[in-house]
Amino acid sequence: MAKEMIAMLLAGGQGSRLYALTQKLAKPAVPFGGKYRIIDFPLSNCVNSGIDTVGILTQYQPLVLNEYIGNGQPWDLDRLYGGVHVLPPYQKASGSDWYKGTANAIYQNISFIDRYDPKYVIILSGDQICKQDYSDFLKFHKEKNAEFSVAVMEVPWDEASRFGLMVTDENDKITEFQEKPENPKSNLASMGIYIFNWDILKKYLEEDEKDPDSENDFGNNIIPNLLRDERNMYAYHFSGYWKDVGTISSLWEANMEVLDPEHSGINLFDSGWKIYSRNSGMTAHKISAGAVVENSMITDGCRIKGEVKHSVLFAGVKVEKGAVVEDAVIMGGTVIKAGAVVRHCIIAENVTIGENAVVGAMPSGDENKVATIAAGVVVGDSAKIGPDAMVDKNVEGGEEIC
């Protein structure tokens, strides 16, 4: 039985701008918002939008991501026909290739898409925080009789040159595409979320693969080729919450916005549009007598004896008596020992911060430096980690890192 629309989720990027956080972890598997990982958002959007078939294209450091996705049960994607499928590069009779670009990744999985004979394919990014109803997007695509549609958001004009931009007419038809231009003609930034008619997408993927000079990329090749051929291309205006969390500062900022749903636009407490995730299986959190907790997200299994303010604590974090955590993102299994002070930073999973150690500092002026500690690192007693430090190795007791 043919599916009306299936999703292909690009989750193979290295995420190099997240530095220490993605040395051993694919960016879509990076923890977010206390109990989630980044990939929970597009998967939950699919389920909430009625899409029950998702191909996840992995490549870089896929182990944790593959394990996390499993059979798709947390997102109701454990289906006999459809469901979630992890699609890494694989050996073929003619040889094997890594995914060479976003378009090539889809091209290498044409046979997977053909199994479901869809009329439409939605291409999603695995490294964004976004709550979006894809059924509204599909309705727009149909009403416009489009062959290709892209979700766009208005960005400030002074930031427009950082994005791929869609120039449109009064009916939202795309007339030009600019990739990070010096002189932007539009402030409609592509979100990297596309709907194609499958027959059109397949045709252009096959043509692109035959071009030896192609970068095999949607933005650099497929979209310009569609424009060249004057295809029916439209821009869908999205007005909800969307954030590319590809940098340390943007990831920290997005986690802080979780704590202010009334003003930030991201509400993880919305029962009408749930974000699903894999259950940690831990006990409830416990806040001891004498502990101080203010405006923070405290997740399963946390044990709080110290002071936690305006912070996001993931499953199993321990804050010992006398420790101070403020404006921080503390990922699962980390221990903040007695007397340690942790401020304005991101600390990855299973880190130990020793007694009386200092990590990060509250910013002054316009500075927005975020200290970052990689997974599994041990920071020794009385060590000092500066506000702009990126630490991926153990730190000796008393050592100072700027």
mmCIF file of N, CA, C and O in Angstrom, residues 115-159:
data_model
loop_
_atom_site.group_PDB
_atom_site.id
_atom_site.type_symbol
_atom_site.label_atom_id
_atom_site.label_comp_id
_atom_site.label_asym_id
_atom_site.label_seq_id
_atom_site.Cartn_x
_atom_site.Cartn_y
_atom_site.Cartn_z
ATOM 1 N N ARG A 115 10.091 1.617 -2.048
ATOM 2 C CA ARG A 115 9.331 0.540 -1.371
ATOM 3 C C ARG A 115 7.946 1.015 -0.963
ATOM 4 O O ARG A 115 6.987 0.231 -0.926
ATOM 5 N N TYR A 116 7.836 2.299 -0.604
ATOM 6 C CA TYR A 116 6.578 2.828 -0.081
ATOM 7 C C TYR A 116 5.804 3.629 -1.124
ATOM 8 O O TYR A 116 4.708 4.109 -0.840
ATOM 9 N N ASP A 117 6.381 3.790 -2.308
ATOM 10 C CA ASP A 117 5.710 4.444 -3.435
ATOM 11 C C ASP A 117 4.981 5.722 -2.995
ATOM 12 O O ASP A 117 3.786 5.898 -3.281
ATOM 13 N N PRO A 118 5.670 6.656 -2.315
ATOM 14 C CA PRO A 118 4.976 7.842 -1.811
ATOM 15 C C PRO A 118 4.725 8.861 -2.926
ATOM 16 O O PRO A 118 5.435 8.900 -3.935
ATOM 17 N N LYS A 119 3.715 9.696 -2.718
ATOM 18 C CA LYS A 119 3.511 10.807 -3.635
ATOM 19 C C LYS A 119 4.433 11.966 -3.272
ATOM 20 O O LYS A 119 4.906 12.705 -4.138
ATOM 21 N N TYR A 120 4.688 12.101 -1.940
ATOM 22 C CA TYR A 120 5.513 13.208 -1.462
ATOM 23 C C TYR A 120 6.600 12.688 -0.536
ATOM 24 O O TYR A 120 6.417 11.679 0.168
ATOM 25 N N VAL A 121 7.721 13.404 -0.501
ATOM 26 C CA VAL A 121 8.800 13.112 0.442
ATOM 27 C C VAL A 121 9.160 14.407 1.150
ATOM 28 O O VAL A 121 9.373 15.445 0.496
ATOM 29 N N ILE A 122 9.216 14.364 2.468
ATOM 30 C CA ILE A 122 9.668 15.520 3.237
ATOM 31 C C ILE A 122 11.088 15.248 3.720
ATOM 32 O O ILE A 122 11.380 14.171 4.248
ATOM 33 N N ILE A 123 11.970 16.204 3.472
ATOM 34 C CA ILE A 123 13.369 16.100 3.885
ATOM 35 C C ILE A 123 13.544 16.928 5.145
ATOM 36 O O ILE A 123 13.217 18.124 5.164
ATOM 37 N N LEU A 124 14.060 16.319 6.209
ATOM 38 C CA LEU A 124 14.198 16.976 7.506
ATOM 39 C C LEU A 124 15.652 17.005 7.949
ATOM 40 O O LEU A 124 16.461 16.188 7.519
ATOM 41 N N SER A 125 15.947 17.922 8.835
ATOM 42 C CA SER A 125 17.281 18.017 9.415
ATOM 43 C C SER A 125 17.260 17.444 10.825
ATOM 44 O O SER A 125 16.322 17.696 11.592
ATOM 45 N N GLY A 126 18.298 16.713 11.158
ATOM 46 C CA GLY A 126 18.378 16.106 12.488
ATOM 47 C C GLY A 126 19.119 16.952 13.495
ATOM 48 O O GLY A 126 19.462 16.459 14.576
ATOM 49 N N ASP A 127 19.374 18.226 13.178
ATOM 50 C CA ASP A 127 20.155 19.041 14.118
ATOM 51 C C ASP A 127 19.498 20.385 14.409
ATOM 52 O O ASP A 127 20.159 21.390 14.588
ATOM 53 N N GLN A 128 18.152 20.387 14.451
ATOM 54 C CA GLN A 128 17.413 21.601 14.768
ATOM 55 C C GLN A 128 16.427 21.329 15.894
ATOM 56 O O GLN A 128 15.932 20.215 16.038
ATOM 57 N N ILE A 129 16.151 22.363 16.667
ATOM 58 C CA ILE A 129 15.074 22.299 17.652
ATOM 59 C C ILE A 129 13.894 23.051 17.058
ATOM 60 O O ILE A 129 13.960 24.264 16.844
ATOM 61 N N CYS A 130 12.829 22.319 16.775
ATOM 62 C CA CYS A 130 11.688 22.916 16.080
ATOM 63 C C CYS A 130 10.436 22.106 16.399
ATOM 64 O O CYS A 130 10.474 20.876 16.398
ATOM 65 N N LYS A 131 9.335 22.806 16.683
ATOM 66 C CA LYS A 131 8.033 22.159 16.817
ATOM 67 C C LYS A 131 7.192 22.613 15.631
ATOM 68 O O LYS A 131 6.827 23.791 15.537
ATOM 69 N N GLN A 132 6.913 21.692 14.722
ATOM 70 C CA GLN A 132 6.238 22.068 13.478
ATOM 71 C C GLN A 132 5.262 20.986 13.048
ATOM 72 O O GLN A 132 5.581 19.798 13.090
ATOM 73 N N ASP A 133 4.073 21.421 12.603
ATOM 74 C CA ASP A 133 3.065 20.507 12.069
ATOM 75 C C ASP A 133 3.321 20.347 10.574
ATOM 76 O O ASP A 133 3.014 21.246 9.779
ATOM 77 N N TYR A 134 3.878 19.219 10.191
ATOM 78 C CA TYR A 134 4.202 18.994 8.784
ATOM 79 C C TYR A 134 2.946 18.794 7.935
ATOM 80 O O TYR A 134 2.999 18.951 6.714
ATOM 81 N N SER A 135 1.816 18.467 8.568
ATOM 82 C CA SER A 135 0.585 18.312 7.787
ATOM 83 C C SER A 135 0.104 19.662 7.258
ATOM 84 O O SER A 135 -0.461 19.740 6.158
ATOM 85 N N ASP A 136 0.325 20.737 8.002
ATOM 86 C CA ASP A 136 0.002 22.074 7.505
ATOM 87 C C ASP A 136 0.884 22.434 6.307
ATOM 88 O O ASP A 136 0.438 23.047 5.339
ATOM 89 N N PHE A 137 2.164 22.054 6.421
ATOM 90 C CA PHE A 137 3.122 22.297 5.339
ATOM 91 C C PHE A 137 2.685 21.538 4.080
ATOM 92 O O PHE A 137 2.689 22.084 2.962
ATOM 93 N N LEU A 138 2.277 20.278 4.237
ATOM 94 C CA LEU A 138 1.836 19.478 3.094
ATOM 95 C C LEU A 138 0.566 20.064 2.478
ATOM 96 O O LEU A 138 0.424 20.100 1.242
ATOM 97 N N LYS A 139 -0.337 20.546 3.310
ATOM 98 C CA LYS A 139 -1.570 21.172 2.801
ATOM 99 C C LYS A 139 -1.222 22.365 1.922
ATOM 100 O O LYS A 139 -1.803 22.552 0.834
ATOM 101 N N PHE A 140 -0.271 23.196 2.364
ATOM 102 C CA PHE A 140 0.192 24.341 1.584
ATOM 103 C C PHE A 140 0.759 23.875 0.243
ATOM 104 O O PHE A 140 0.456 24.443 -0.813
ATOM 105 N N HIS A 141 1.599 22.837 0.293
ATOM 106 C CA HIS A 141 2.233 22.294 -0.917
ATOM 107 C C HIS A 141 1.179 21.857 -1.943
ATOM 108 O O HIS A 141 1.299 22.143 -3.142
ATOM 109 N N LYS A 142 0.141 21.199 -1.456
ATOM 110 C CA LYS A 142 -0.921 20.728 -2.349
ATOM 111 C C LYS A 142 -1.722 21.898 -2.930
ATOM 112 O O LYS A 142 -2.037 21.927 -4.125
ATOM 113 N N GLU A 143 -2.065 22.852 -2.063
ATOM 114 C CA GLU A 143 -2.877 23.988 -2.513
ATOM 115 C C GLU A 143 -2.163 24.799 -3.590
ATOM 116 O O GLU A 143 -2.801 25.358 -4.485
ATOM 117 N N LYS A 144 -0.852 24.872 -3.511
ATOM 118 C CA LYS A 144 -0.075 25.627 -4.491
ATOM 119 C C LYS A 144 0.239 24.802 -5.745
ATOM 120 O O LYS A 144 0.826 25.327 -6.687
ATOM 121 N N ASN A 145 -0.170 23.537 -5.720
ATOM 122 C CA ASN A 145 0.183 22.630 -6.816
ATOM 123 C C ASN A 145 1.698 22.651 -7.045
ATOM 124 O O ASN A 145 2.181 22.681 -8.185
ATOM 125 N N ALA A 146 2.430 22.656 -5.939
ATOM 126 C CA ALA A 146 3.890 22.784 -5.994
ATOM 127 C C ALA A 146 4.541 21.454 -6.332
ATOM 128 O O ALA A 146 3.974 20.375 -6.099
ATOM 129 N N GLU A 147 5.743 21.550 -6.872
ATOM 130 C CA GLU A 147 6.594 20.390 -7.081
ATOM 131 C C GLU A 147 7.693 20.337 -6.031
ATOM 132 O O GLU A 147 8.250 19.272 -5.740
ATOM 133 N N PHE A 148 7.984 21.502 -5.470
ATOM 134 C CA PHE A 148 8.971 21.635 -4.395
ATOM 135 C C PHE A 148 8.522 22.784 -3.502
ATOM 136 O O PHE A 148 8.149 23.853 -3.987
ATOM 137 N N SER A 149 8.540 22.563 -2.188
ATOM 138 C CA SER A 149 8.264 23.627 -1.223
ATOM 139 C C SER A 149 9.322 23.588 -0.136
ATOM 140 O O SER A 149 9.807 22.514 0.233
ATOM 141 N N VAL A 150 9.663 24.763 0.372
ATOM 142 C CA VAL A 150 10.654 24.867 1.437
ATOM 143 C C VAL A 150 10.073 25.705 2.570
ATOM 144 O O VAL A 150 9.421 26.735 2.328
ATOM 145 N N ALA A 151 10.281 25.255 3.792
ATOM 146 C CA ALA A 151 9.865 26.033 4.958
ATOM 147 C C ALA A 151 10.864 27.162 5.173
ATOM 148 O O ALA A 151 12.077 26.942 5.151
ATOM 149 N N VAL A 152 10.349 28.377 5.365
ATOM 150 C CA VAL A 152 11.211 29.544 5.564
ATOM 151 C C VAL A 152 10.763 30.317 6.794
ATOM 152 O O VAL A 152 9.606 30.228 7.224
ATOM 153 N N MET A 153 11.711 31.066 7.338
ATOM 154 C CA MET A 153 11.413 31.987 8.438
ATOM 155 C C MET A 153 12.029 33.340 8.131
ATOM 156 O O MET A 153 13.120 33.415 7.554
ATOM 157 N N GLU A 154 11.329 34.398 8.522
ATOM 158 C CA GLU A 154 11.908 35.727 8.384
ATOM 159 C C GLU A 154 12.986 35.908 9.444
ATOM 160 O O GLU A 154 12.769 35.626 10.625
ATOM 161 N N VAL A 155 14.154 36.379 9.013
ATOM 162 C CA VAL A 155 15.255 36.668 9.937
ATOM 163 C C VAL A 155 15.586 38.150 9.824
ATOM 164 O O VAL A 155 15.241 38.801 8.835
ATOM 165 N N PRO A 156 16.235 38.733 10.832
ATOM 166 C CA PRO A 156 16.622 40.135 10.729
ATOM 167 C C PRO A 156 17.492 40.379 9.497
ATOM 168 O O PRO A 156 18.346 39.546 9.165
ATOM 169 N N TRP A 157 17.284 41.497 8.827
ATOM 170 C CA TRP A 157 18.025 41.779 7.599
ATOM 171 C C TRP A 157 19.524 41.787 7.831
ATOM 172 O O TRP A 157 20.298 41.376 6.962
ATOM 173 N N ASP A 158 19.955 42.250 9.006
ATOM 174 C CA ASP A 158 21.402 42.317 9.244
ATOM 175 C C ASP A 158 22.029 40.941 9.460
ATOM 176 O O ASP A 158 23.246 40.797 9.508
ATOM 177 N N GLU A 159 21.189 39.895 9.597
ATOM 178 C CA GLU A 159 21.692 38.534 9.744
ATOM 179 C C GLU A 159 21.432 37.684 8.496
ATOM 180 O O GLU A 159 21.870 36.536 8.417
#
